[in-house]
PDB file of C-alpha atoms in Angstrom:
ATOM      1  CA  MET W   1      88.382 -20.820  15.066  1.00 42.00           C
ATOM      2  CA  GLU W   2      89.832 -23.037  18.009  1.00 48.00           C
ATOM      3  CA  GLU W   3      88.993 -26.643  18.093  1.00 53.00           C
ATOM      4  CA  GLY W   4      86.131 -27.441  20.502  1.00 60.00           C
ATOM      5  CA  LYS W   5      84.086 -24.114  19.794  1.00 85.00           C
ATOM      6  CA  LYS W   6      80.562 -24.784  19.072  1.00 93.00           C
ATOM      7  CA  ARG W   7      78.812 -23.733  16.228  1.00 97.00           C
ATOM      8  CA  LEU W   8      74.978 -23.536  16.556  1.00 98.00           C
ATOM      9  CA  ALA W   9      72.351 -22.622  13.842  1.00 98.00           C
ATOM     10  CA  THR W  10      68.831 -21.854  13.633  1.00 98.00           C
ATOM     11  CA  LEU W  11      67.110 -21.931  10.471  1.00 98.00           C
ATOM     12  CA  VAL W  12      63.607 -20.590   9.803  1.00 98.00           C
ATOM     13  CA  GLY W  13      61.610 -21.043   6.409  1.00 98.00           C
ATOM     14  CA  CYS W  14      57.957 -19.794   6.225  1.00 98.00           C
ATOM     15  CA  ASN W  15      55.915 -20.427   3.297  1.00 97.00           C
ATOM     16  CA  TYR W  16      52.688 -19.631   4.786  1.00 97.00           C
ATOM     17  CA  PRO W  17      50.631 -22.570   2.945  1.00 96.00           C
ATOM     18  CA  ASN W  18      47.079 -21.903   1.817  1.00 95.00           C
ATOM     19  CA  THR W  19      47.108 -18.370   2.787  1.00 94.00           C
ATOM     20  CA  PRO W  20      46.822 -14.940   0.832  1.00 93.00           C
ATOM     21  CA  HIS W  21      50.362 -14.606   1.841  1.00 94.00           C
ATOM     22  CA  GLU W  22      51.842 -17.652   0.450  1.00 95.00           C
ATOM     23  CA  LEU W  23      55.320 -18.264  -0.822  1.00 96.00           C
ATOM     24  CA  HIS W  24      56.835 -21.078  -2.181  1.00 94.00           C
ATOM     25  CA  GLY W  25      60.931 -21.104  -1.905  1.00 96.00           C
ATOM     26  CA  CYS W  26      61.452 -20.191   1.812  1.00 97.00           C
ATOM     27  CA  ILE W  27      61.480 -23.908   3.096  1.00 97.00           C
ATOM     28  CA  ASN W  28      63.516 -25.054   0.204  1.00 96.00           C
ATOM     29  CA  ASP W  29      66.237 -22.012   1.190  1.00 97.00           C
ATOM     30  CA  VAL W  30      66.773 -23.345   4.939  1.00 98.00           C
ATOM     31  CA  HIS W  31      67.049 -26.939   3.776  1.00 97.00           C
ATOM     32  CA  ALA W  32      69.837 -26.295   1.342  1.00 97.00           C
ATOM     33  CA  MET W  33      71.761 -23.764   3.721  1.00 98.00           C
ATOM     34  CA  ARG W  34      71.482 -26.743   6.502  1.00 98.00           C
ATOM     35  CA  GLU W  35      73.570 -29.053   3.796  1.00 97.00           C
ATOM     36  CA  VAL W  36      75.806 -26.232   3.369  1.00 97.00           C
ATOM     37  CA  LEU W  37      76.564 -25.704   7.012  1.00 97.00           C
ATOM     38  CA  VAL W  38      77.330 -29.256   7.721  1.00 97.00           C
ATOM     39  CA  ARG W  39      79.088 -30.139   4.865  1.00 95.00           C
ATOM     40  CA  ARG W  40      81.019 -27.048   4.318  1.00 94.00           C
ATOM     41  CA  PHE W  41      81.151 -25.311   7.377  1.00 94.00           C
ATOM     42  CA  GLY W  42      81.475 -28.067  10.231  1.00 93.00           C
ATOM     43  CA  PHE W  43      77.915 -27.766  11.655  1.00 96.00           C
ATOM     44  CA  HIS W  44      77.283 -30.817  13.577  1.00 96.00           C
ATOM     45  CA  PRO W  45      73.449 -31.824  12.728  1.00 97.00           C
ATOM     46  CA  ARG W  46      72.310 -31.776  16.011  1.00 97.00           C
ATOM     47  CA  ASP W  47      73.434 -28.235  16.661  1.00 98.00           C
ATOM     48  CA  VAL W  48      71.063 -27.030  13.542  1.00 98.00           C
ATOM     49  CA  GLU W  49      67.633 -26.414  14.391  1.00 98.00           C
ATOM     50  CA  VAL W  50      65.055 -26.046  11.759  1.00 98.00           C
ATOM     51  CA  LEU W  51      61.755 -24.490  11.936  1.00 98.00           C
ATOM     52  CA  THR W  52      59.425 -24.749   8.838  1.00 98.00           C
ATOM     53  CA  ASP W  53      55.834 -24.401   8.450  1.00 97.00           C
ATOM     54  CA  ALA W  54      55.519 -27.516   5.995  1.00 96.00           C
ATOM     55  CA  PRO W  55      52.841 -29.833   6.379  1.00 93.00           C
ATOM     56  CA  ARG W  56      53.207 -32.224   9.402  1.00 92.00           C
ATOM     57  CA  SER W  57      55.774 -30.125  11.033  1.00 94.00           C
ATOM     58  CA  LYS W  58      56.243 -30.702  14.503  1.00 92.00           C
ATOM     59  CA  VAL W  59      57.200 -27.227  15.562  1.00 95.00           C
ATOM     60  CA  LEU W  60      55.806 -24.492  13.698  1.00 97.00           C
ATOM     61  CA  PRO W  61      58.107 -21.065  13.190  1.00 98.00           C
ATOM     62  CA  THR W  62      55.881 -19.296  15.350  1.00 98.00           C
ATOM     63  CA  GLY W  63      56.798 -15.872  16.775  1.00 97.00           C
ATOM     64  CA  ALA W  64      57.227 -17.891  20.364  1.00 97.00           C
ATOM     65  CA  ASN W  65      58.686 -20.854  18.879  1.00 98.00           C
ATOM     66  CA  ILE W  66      61.607 -19.058  16.871  1.00 98.00           C
ATOM     67  CA  ARG W  67      62.157 -16.443  19.945  1.00 97.00           C
ATOM     68  CA  ARG W  68      62.783 -19.360  21.966  1.00 97.00           C
ATOM     69  CA  ALA W  69      65.131 -21.385  19.863  1.00 98.00           C
ATOM     70  CA  LEU W  70      67.223 -18.316  19.222  1.00 98.00           C
ATOM     71  CA  ALA W  71      66.992 -17.296  23.129  1.00 97.00           C
ATOM     72  CA  THR W  72      68.390 -21.002  23.662  1.00 97.00           C
ATOM     73  CA  MET W  73      71.116 -20.690  21.243  1.00 97.00           C
ATOM     74  CA  VAL W  74      72.520 -17.615  22.639  1.00 97.00           C
ATOM     75  CA  ASP W  75      71.994 -18.738  26.123  1.00 97.00           C
ATOM     76  CA  ARG W  76      74.427 -22.029  24.727  1.00 96.00           C
ATOM     77  CA  ALA W  77      77.112 -19.761  23.784  1.00 95.00           C
ATOM     78  CA  GLN W  78      80.413 -19.251  25.093  1.00 95.00           C
ATOM     79  CA  PRO W  79      83.323 -17.212  24.041  1.00 93.00           C
ATOM     80  CA  GLY W  80      84.311 -17.969  20.807  1.00 92.00           C
ATOM     81  CA  ASP W  81      81.500 -20.009  19.394  1.00 95.00           C
ATOM     82  CA  VAL W  82      79.730 -19.273  16.110  1.00 96.00           C
ATOM     83  CA  LEU W  83      76.055 -18.388  16.168  1.00 97.00           C
ATOM     84  CA  PHE W  84      73.903 -18.448  12.896  1.00 98.00           C
ATOM     85  CA  PHE W  85      70.439 -17.521  11.964  1.00 98.00           C
ATOM     86  CA  HIS W  86      68.912 -17.778   8.235  1.00 98.00           C
ATOM     87  CA  TYR W  87      65.517 -16.559   8.153  1.00 98.00           C
ATOM     88  CA  SER W  88      63.221 -17.197   4.576  1.00 98.00           C
ATOM     89  CA  GLY W  89      60.001 -15.392   4.694  1.00 97.00           C
ATOM     90  CA  HIS W  90      58.026 -12.613   4.420  1.00 97.00           C
ATOM     91  CA  GLY W  91      59.321  -9.325   5.870  1.00 96.00           C
ATOM     92  CA  THR W  92      57.578  -6.351   7.187  1.00 94.00           C
ATOM     93  CA  TRP W  93      57.915  -2.700   8.627  1.00 92.00           C
ATOM     94  CA  PHE W  94      55.691  -0.423  10.777  1.00 90.00           C
ATOM     95  CA  PRO W  95      56.008   3.104  11.844  1.00 88.00           C
ATOM     96  CA  SER W  96      58.632   4.400  14.432  1.00 76.00           C
ATOM     97  CA  THR W  97      59.720   7.304  16.124  1.00 56.00           C
ATOM     98  CA  GLY W  98      63.056   6.127  16.490  1.00 50.00           C
ATOM     99  CA  LYS W  99      64.946   5.989  12.957  1.00 49.00           C
ATOM    100  CA  ARG W 100      64.502   7.149   9.334  1.00 45.00           C
ATOM    101  CA  ALA W 101      64.994   4.507   6.503  1.00 47.00           C
ATOM    102  CA  GLY W 102      66.881   5.542   3.262  1.00 46.00           C
ATOM    103  CA  ASP W 103      63.479   6.789   1.889  1.00 44.00           C
ATOM    104  CA  GLY W 104      63.268   9.417   4.471  1.00 49.00           C
ATOM    105  CA  ARG W 105      60.039   7.518   6.503  1.00 51.00           C
ATOM    106  CA  GLN W 106      60.463   6.511  10.260  1.00 74.00           C
ATOM    107  CA  ARG W 107      59.964   2.739  10.463  1.00 83.00           C
ATOM    108  CA  ASP W 108      61.235  -0.522  12.277  1.00 90.00           C
ATOM    109  CA  GLU W 109      61.682  -3.761  10.488  1.00 94.00           C
ATOM    110  CA  ALA W 110      60.507  -7.114  11.508  1.00 96.00           C
ATOM    111  CA  ILE W 111      60.187 -10.455  10.092  1.00 97.00           C
ATOM    112  CA  VAL W 112      56.911 -12.326  10.042  1.00 97.00           C
ATOM    113  CA  PRO W 113      56.571 -15.750  11.885  1.00 98.00           C
ATOM    114  CA  CYS W 114      53.833 -17.955  10.724  1.00 97.00           C
ATOM    115  CA  ASP W 115      51.270 -16.460  13.202  1.00 97.00           C
ATOM    116  CA  PHE W 116      52.243 -13.134  12.650  1.00 96.00           C
ATOM    117  CA  ASN W 117      53.645 -12.498  16.196  1.00 97.00           C
ATOM    118  CA  LEU W 118      56.572  -9.781  14.679  1.00 97.00           C
ATOM    119  CA  ILE W 119      60.237 -10.321  15.767  1.00 97.00           C
ATOM    120  CA  THR W 120      61.682  -7.006  15.437  1.00 95.00           C
ATOM    121  CA  ASP W 121      64.904  -5.273  14.843  1.00 94.00           C
ATOM    122  CA  VAL W 122      65.185  -4.433  18.599  1.00 93.00           C
ATOM    123  CA  ASP W 123      65.029  -8.137  19.195  1.00 95.00           C
ATOM    124  CA  PHE W 124      67.912  -8.714  17.295  1.00 96.00           C
ATOM    125  CA  ARG W 125      69.458  -5.912  19.033  1.00 94.00           C
ATOM    126  CA  HIS W 126      68.954  -7.760  22.606  1.00 93.00           C
ATOM    127  CA  LEU W 127      70.254 -11.117  21.487  1.00 95.00           C
ATOM    128  CA  VAL W 128      73.675  -9.773  20.014  1.00 94.00           C
ATOM    129  CA  ASN W 129      73.958  -7.490  23.201  1.00 93.00           C
ATOM    130  CA  ARG W 130      73.570 -11.055  25.232  1.00 93.00           C
ATOM    131  CA  LEU W 131      76.308 -12.643  23.177  1.00 94.00           C
ATOM    132  CA  PRO W 132      79.504 -13.565  25.550  1.00 92.00           C
ATOM    133  CA  GLU W 133      82.683 -11.790  24.492  1.00 89.00           C
ATOM    134  CA  GLY W 134      84.176 -13.235  21.321  1.00 89.00           C
ATOM    135  CA  ALA W 135      81.197 -15.341  20.098  1.00 93.00           C
ATOM    136  CA  SER W 136      79.811 -13.999  16.702  1.00 94.00           C
ATOM    137  CA  PHE W 137      76.075 -14.373  15.853  1.00 96.00           C
ATOM    138  CA  THR W 138      75.770 -14.047  11.910  1.00 98.00           C
ATOM    139  CA  ILE W 139      72.283 -13.490  10.402  1.00 98.00           C
ATOM    140  CA  ILE W 140      71.018 -13.815   6.365  1.00 98.00           C
ATOM    141  CA  SER W 141      67.766 -12.496   6.089  1.00 98.00           C
ATOM    142  CA  ASP W 142      66.181 -13.281   2.970  1.00 98.00           C
ATOM    143  CA  SER W 143      62.969 -11.214   3.368  1.00 96.00           C
ATOM    144  CA  CYS W 144      61.848  -7.770   2.438  1.00 94.00           C
ATOM    145  CA  HIS W 145      62.529  -4.672   4.261  1.00 93.00           C
ATOM    146  CA  SER W 146      65.539  -6.791   5.986  1.00 94.00           C
ATOM    147  CA  GLY W 147      68.184  -4.097   5.681  1.00 93.00           C
ATOM    148  CA  GLY W 148      68.719  -2.934   9.333  1.00 90.00           C
ATOM    149  CA  LEU W 149      67.190  -5.678  11.149  1.00 94.00           C
ATOM    150  CA  ILE W 150      69.636  -5.583  13.905  1.00 93.00           C
ATOM    151  CA  ASP W 151      68.789  -2.194  15.181  1.00 90.00           C
ATOM    152  CA  LYS W 152      71.633   0.192  15.128  1.00 88.00           C
ATOM    153  CA  GLU W 153      74.016  -1.997  13.650  1.00 92.00           C
ATOM    154  CA  LYS W 154      76.774   0.009  11.578  1.00 92.00           C
ATOM    155  CA  GLU W 155      75.658  -0.159   7.728  1.00 93.00           C
ATOM    156  CA  GLN W 156      78.886  -1.388   5.813  1.00 95.00           C
ATOM    157  CA  ILE W 157      77.239  -2.269   2.351  1.00 95.00           C
ATOM    158  CA  GLY W 158      73.762  -0.448   2.066  1.00 90.00           C
ATOM    159  CA  PRO W 159      71.720   2.151   0.098  1.00 82.00           C
ATOM    160  CA  SER W 160      74.926   4.363  -0.709  1.00 58.00           C
ATOM    161  CA  SER W 161      76.454   1.177  -2.640  1.00 53.00           C
ATOM    162  CA  VAL W 162      73.117   1.066  -5.036  1.00 49.00           C
ATOM    163  CA  LEU W 163      74.104  -0.038  -8.776  1.00 48.00           C
ATOM    164  CA  PRO W 164      71.740   0.319 -11.519  1.00 46.00           C
ATOM    165  CA  THR W 165      69.662  -3.184 -12.457  1.00 45.00           C
ATOM    166  CA  ALA W 166      67.376  -4.080 -15.193  1.00 43.00           C
ATOM    167  CA  ALA W 167      63.895  -4.978 -14.628  1.00 45.00           C
ATOM    168  CA  LYS W 168      63.153  -8.642 -13.711  1.00 50.00           C
ATOM    169  CA  ASP W 169      60.414 -10.659 -15.543  1.00 47.00           C
ATOM    170  CA  SER W 170      57.868 -10.697 -12.783  1.00 49.00           C
ATOM    171  CA  SER W 171      56.071 -13.954 -14.225  1.00 50.00           C
ATOM    172  CA  SER W 172      57.454 -16.335 -11.726  1.00 71.00           C
ATOM    173  CA  GLN W 173      58.328 -13.725  -8.940  1.00 81.00           C
ATOM    174  CA  VAL W 174      56.424 -12.877  -5.632  1.00 84.00           C
ATOM    175  CA  ASP W 175      57.733 -10.269  -3.227  1.00 86.00           C
ATOM    176  CA  LYS W 176      58.203 -11.099   0.105  1.00 88.00           C
ATOM    177  CA  ALA W 177      56.633  -7.999   1.504  1.00 84.00           C
ATOM    178  CA  ILE W 178      53.691  -7.708   3.642  1.00 89.00           C
ATOM    179  CA  SER W 179      52.921  -3.902   3.698  1.00 88.00           C
ATOM    180  CA  PHE W 180      51.969  -2.147   6.829  1.00 88.00           C
ATOM    181  CA  GLU W 181      48.406  -1.383   5.547  1.00 91.00           C
ATOM    182  CA  SER W 182      48.062  -5.565   5.152  1.00 92.00           C
ATOM    183  CA  LEU W 183      49.782  -6.105   8.170  1.00 91.00           C
ATOM    184  CA  LEU W 184      47.305  -3.879  10.301  1.00 91.00           C
ATOM    185  CA  ALA W 185      44.469  -5.167   8.620  1.00 93.00           C
ATOM    186  CA  HIS W 186      45.304  -8.748   9.495  1.00 92.00           C
ATOM    187  CA  LEU W 187      46.149  -7.765  12.828  1.00 93.00           C
ATOM    188  CA  THR W 188      42.769  -6.048  13.670  1.00 94.00           C
ATOM    189  CA  PHE W 189      40.918  -9.048  12.326  1.00 92.00           C
ATOM    190  CA  LEU W 190      42.467 -11.331  14.755  1.00 92.00           C
ATOM    191  CA  SER W 191      42.629  -9.174  17.510  1.00 93.00           C
ATOM    192  CA  GLY W 192      39.330  -7.086  17.306  1.00 93.00           C
ATOM    193  CA  ILE W 193      41.178  -4.251  18.664  1.00 93.00           C
ATOM    194  CA  ASP W 194      40.586  -0.956  17.133  1.00 91.00           C
ATOM    195  CA  SER W 195      44.117   0.636  16.851  1.00 91.00           C
ATOM    196  CA  PRO W 196      46.326   1.928  14.244  1.00 89.00           C
ATOM    197  CA  HIS W 197      49.427   0.685  16.737  1.00 89.00           C
ATOM    198  CA  VAL W 198      50.844  -2.752  15.960  1.00 90.00           C
ATOM    199  CA  GLY W 199      51.990  -3.456  19.249  1.00 90.00           C
ATOM    200  CA  GLU W 200      48.584  -2.959  20.723  1.00 91.00           C
ATOM    201  CA  HIS W 201      47.238  -5.795  18.613  1.00 93.00           C
ATOM    202  CA  LEU W 202      50.228  -7.802  19.259  1.00 92.00           C
ATOM    203  CA  SER W 203      49.798  -7.510  23.016  1.00 91.00           C
ATOM    204  CA  GLY W 204      46.300  -8.399  22.847  1.00 92.00           C
ATOM    205  CA  LEU W 205      47.091 -11.539  20.830  1.00 93.00           C
ATOM    206  CA  PHE W 206      49.614 -12.864  22.337  1.00 92.00           C
ATOM    207  CA  GLY W 207      50.246 -11.285  25.985  1.00 89.00           C
ATOM    208  CA  ALA W 208      52.627  -8.626  27.001  1.00 81.00           C
ATOM    209  CA  GLU W 209      55.275 -10.989  27.937  1.00 80.00           C
ATOM    210  CA  GLY W 210      55.123 -12.808  24.358  1.00 86.00           C
ATOM    211  CA  VAL W 211      55.665 -10.025  21.911  1.00 87.00           C
ATOM    212  CA  SER W 212      58.856  -8.210  20.609  1.00 91.00           C
ATOM    213  CA  ALA W 213      60.524  -6.040  23.348  1.00 87.00           C
ATOM    214  CA  LYS W 214      59.908  -3.358  20.683  1.00 85.00           C
ATOM    215  CA  PHE W 215      56.310  -3.285  22.388  1.00 83.00           C
ATOM    216  CA  ALA W 216      56.991  -4.192  25.955  1.00 71.00           C
ATOM    217  CA  ALA W 217      55.937  -1.686  28.401  1.00 53.00           C
ATOM    218  CA  ALA W 218      59.484  -1.909  30.353  1.00 43.00           C
ATOM    219  CA  PHE W 219      61.611  -1.597  27.101  1.00 45.00           C
ATOM    220  CA  GLU W 220      64.433   0.654  27.067  1.00 47.00           C
ATOM    221  CA  ARG W 221      67.055   1.519  24.510  1.00 48.00           C
ATOM    222  CA  GLY W 222      70.080   0.945  26.418  1.00 48.00           C
ATOM    223  CA  LYS W 223      73.376   2.023  25.573  1.00 48.00           C
ATOM    224  CA  MET W 224      75.000  -0.045  22.358  1.00 48.00           C
ATOM    225  CA  PRO W 225      78.631  -1.199  22.421  1.00 47.00           C
ATOM    226  CA  LEU W 226      80.768   0.696  19.969  1.00 44.00           C
ATOM    227  CA  ALA W 227      81.539  -2.526  18.223  1.00 55.00           C
ATOM    228  CA  ASP W 228      79.971  -5.937  18.446  1.00 80.00           C
ATOM    229  CA  GLU W 229      79.832  -9.392  17.170  1.00 86.00           C
ATOM    230  CA  GLY W 230      76.445  -8.880  15.287  1.00 94.00           C
ATOM    231  CA  ILE W 231      76.890  -9.478  11.385  1.00 96.00           C
ATOM    232  CA  LEU W 232      73.676  -9.027   9.139  1.00 97.00           C
ATOM    233  CA  LEU W 233      73.615  -9.853   5.489  1.00 98.00           C
ATOM    234  CA  SER W 234      70.110  -8.608   4.526  1.00 97.00           C
ATOM    235  CA  GLY W 235      68.429  -9.805   1.270  1.00 96.00           C
ATOM    236  CA  CYS W 236      67.715  -6.287   0.451  1.00 96.00           C
ATOM    237  CA  GLN W 237      67.779  -2.631   1.524  1.00 94.00           C
ATOM    238  CA  ALA W 238      65.071  -1.259   4.541  1.00 91.00           C
ATOM    239  CA  ASN W 239      62.857   0.050   1.859  1.00 91.00           C
ATOM    240  CA  GLU W 240      62.861  -2.432  -0.937  1.00 93.00           C
ATOM    241  CA  THR W 241      61.545  -6.086  -1.373  1.00 94.00           C
ATOM    242  CA  SER W 242      63.203  -9.503  -1.724  1.00 95.00           C
ATOM    243  CA  ALA W 243      61.805 -11.921  -4.651  1.00 94.00           C
ATOM    244  CA  ASP W 244      60.556 -15.425  -4.035  1.00 93.00           C
ATOM    245  CA  MET W 245      60.940 -17.450  -7.383  1.00 92.00           C
ATOM    246  CA  CYS W 246      58.940 -20.257  -8.666  1.00 82.00           C
ATOM    247  CA  GLN W 247      59.896 -21.775 -11.956  1.00 69.00           C
ATOM    248  CA  GLY W 248      56.442 -23.252 -12.464  1.00 53.00           C
ATOM    249  CA  LYS W 249      54.883 -26.325 -11.070  1.00 50.00           C
ATOM    250  CA  ASP W 250      56.431 -28.802 -13.577  1.00 47.00           C
ATOM    251  CA  THR W 251      60.018 -28.148 -12.407  1.00 48.00           C
ATOM    252  CA  GLY W 252      59.260 -27.466  -8.738  1.00 59.00           C
ATOM    253  CA  ARG W 253      62.116 -24.989  -8.397  1.00 83.00           C
ATOM    254  CA  ALA W 254      61.462 -22.481  -5.892  1.00 93.00           C
ATOM    255  CA  TYR W 255      63.632 -20.284  -4.057  1.00 95.00           C
ATOM    256  CA  GLY W 256      64.440 -17.094  -2.604  1.00 96.00           C
ATOM    257  CA  ALA W 257      66.469 -15.072  -5.004  1.00 96.00           C
ATOM    258  CA  PHE W 258      68.904 -13.704  -2.316  1.00 97.00           C
ATOM    259  CA  SER W 259      69.344 -17.358  -0.788  1.00 97.00           C
ATOM    260  CA  ASN W 260      69.916 -18.724  -4.047  1.00 97.00           C
ATOM    261  CA  ALA W 261      72.908 -15.883  -4.862  1.00 97.00           C
ATOM    262  CA  ILE W 262      74.351 -16.849  -1.569  1.00 98.00           C
ATOM    263  CA  GLN W 263      74.234 -20.634  -2.410  1.00 97.00           C
ATOM    264  CA  MET W 264      75.755 -19.834  -6.107  1.00 97.00           C
ATOM    265  CA  VAL W 265      78.731 -17.812  -4.394  1.00 97.00           C
ATOM    266  CA  LEU W 266      79.674 -20.366  -2.093  1.00 96.00           C
ATOM    267  CA  LYS W 267      79.468 -22.927  -4.696  1.00 94.00           C
ATOM    268  CA  GLU W 268      81.932 -20.927  -6.827  1.00 94.00           C
ATOM    269  CA  GLN W 269      84.090 -19.583  -3.993  1.00 88.00           C
ATOM    270  CA  GLU W 270      85.720 -22.877  -2.479  1.00 82.00           C
ATOM    271  CA  GLY W 271      88.065 -21.253  -0.401  1.00 85.00           C
ATOM    272  CA  LEU W 272      87.547 -18.642   2.340  1.00 90.00           C
ATOM    273  CA  VAL W 273      85.182 -15.695   1.818  1.00 95.00           C
ATOM    274  CA  SER W 274      84.579 -12.646   3.567  1.00 97.00           C
ATOM    275  CA  ASN W 275      81.515 -11.095   4.757  1.00 97.00           C
ATOM    276  CA  ARG W 276      82.016  -8.117   2.346  1.00 97.00           C
ATOM    277  CA  GLU W 277      83.013 -10.342  -0.598  1.00 97.00           C
ATOM    278  CA  LEU W 278      79.840 -12.476   0.110  1.00 98.00           C
ATOM    279  CA  VAL W 279      77.470  -9.329   0.048  1.00 98.00           C
ATOM    280  CA  THR W 280      79.463  -8.162  -2.751  1.00 97.00           C
ATOM    281  CA  ARG W 281      79.312 -11.089  -5.201  1.00 97.00           C
ATOM    282  CA  ALA W 282      75.669 -11.736  -4.243  1.00 97.00           C
ATOM    283  CA  ARG W 283      74.746  -8.391  -5.333  1.00 97.00           C
ATOM    284  CA  GLU W 284      76.419  -9.040  -8.674  1.00 97.00           C
ATOM    285  CA  VAL W 285      74.598 -12.304  -9.208  1.00 97.00           C
ATOM    286  CA  LEU W 286      71.356 -10.907  -8.694  1.00 96.00           C
ATOM    287  CA  ARG W 287      72.387  -7.882 -10.999  1.00 95.00           C
ATOM    288  CA  ARG W 288      73.121 -10.221 -13.613  1.00 95.00           C
ATOM    289  CA  GLN W 289      69.694 -12.184 -13.240  1.00 94.00           C
ATOM    290  CA  GLY W 290      67.914  -8.721 -13.478  1.00 94.00           C
ATOM    291  CA  PHE W 291      66.612  -8.455  -9.792  1.00 94.00           C
ATOM    292  CA  SER W 292      66.266  -4.955  -8.377  1.00 92.00           C
ATOM    293  CA  GLN W 293      67.122  -5.771  -4.695  1.00 95.00           C
ATOM    294  CA  HIS W 294      70.394  -4.889  -3.230  1.00 96.00           C
ATOM    295  CA  PRO W 295      71.843  -7.145  -0.450  1.00 97.00           C
ATOM    296  CA  CYS W 296      73.389  -5.139   2.451  1.00 97.00           C
ATOM    297  CA  LEU W 297      75.777  -5.851   5.053  1.00 97.00           C
ATOM    298  CA  TYR W 298      75.666  -4.509   8.895  1.00 96.00           C
ATOM    299  CA  SER W 299      78.542  -5.275  11.161  1.00 95.00           C
ATOM    300  CA  SER W 300      81.620  -3.746  13.179  1.00 93.00           C
ATOM    301  CA  ASP W 301      84.295  -2.412  11.025  1.00 93.00           C
ATOM    302  CA  GLU W 302      86.344  -5.710  11.844  1.00 92.00           C
ATOM    303  CA  ASN W 303      83.732  -8.164  11.145  1.00 94.00           C
ATOM    304  CA  THR W 304      83.040  -6.657   7.456  1.00 95.00           C
ATOM    305  CA  ASP W 305      86.399  -8.180   6.263  1.00 95.00           C
ATOM    306  CA  ALA W 306      86.330 -11.216   8.789  1.00 94.00           C
ATOM    307  CA  THR W 307      85.475 -14.729   7.321  1.00 95.00           C
ATOM    308  CA  PHE W 308      81.925 -15.556   6.639  1.00 97.00           C
ATOM    309  CA  LEU W 309      81.065 -18.223   9.721  1.00 95.00           C
ATOM    310  CA  TRP W 310      84.590 -18.228  10.424  1.00 81.00           C
ATOM    311  CA  GLN W 311      85.254 -21.206   8.617  1.00 54.00           C
ATOM    312  CA  ARG W 312      88.419 -23.210   8.658  1.00 47.00           C
ATOM    313  CA  PRO W 313      90.292 -23.953   5.413  1.00 45.00           C
ATOM    314  CA  ARG W 314      89.035 -27.794   4.177  1.00 46.00           C
ATOM    315  CA  PRO W 315      92.154 -30.095   3.973  1.00 50.00           C
ATOM    316  CA  ARG W 316      93.216 -30.488   0.640  1.00 52.00           C
ATOM    317  CA  SER W 317      92.724 -33.843  -0.889  1.00 49.00           C
ATOM    318  CA  THR W 318      95.453 -36.416  -1.311  1.00 46.00           C
ATOM    319  CA  MET W 319      93.722 -38.315  -4.021  1.00 41.00           C
TER     320      MET W 319
END
């Protein structure tokens, strides 16, 4: 990457404290990633925005705030810039007539902000389509059902690459999943609307202009370029769950299994690592640890073997 090009990041961690959906490691995940971005990948601290629902957070990771942060990042982008989004939190799915998941069901994937104002695969498609030529947008989503979170992005490592895994002891593991039934029940309680359609509840709660483009009346599926600069590293396949690990109150060690695997690979691999290598090695880490989730890679053919975040080699020490 040329000198002077920007590196911009938005990091979102949702633990949903004091709710039935509480997680423990998501905020830890994004703070760990922030350190890696600054120390290893040359991101300036002022260009890394962190949104969490930790106590006393000034800006909560609501749907509106996450959309604002992502839109601002894309608006700032110029050709050659590197954009990065790391999400750790709940993921979900809802029925769709547009595509089929690996298990044969028609569904769309989404991340779940702290206020349940879903951000969908269509929203990420729109963001990627707005990139200036030559800019890249890499997403790590450590959430359930995250495979395919950029709508229509090409699968490079996915369900066809599944390897057998051992069962994981679930005593310290919580799935980052909110089922469609739970999602619909929660939104129905909030909106008071009697409808089986998620979009009607969200529009009633947040207004037509404040919800995912997937539910907007004016939404049209435009043509997607044959190749683009969207790169998705998902924590699991679209029909799988991702694990949130808590090793106990005494140690305070809590983390997302996929985020932790990414950190381990980057720590072990000091040099350049491609997107393909990072996902493949993260899969191997999770397999050794006994997890049943399978991280996936969605990107153009060219970006599959491109260097993760296009990082420059670090100068050799003279000591």
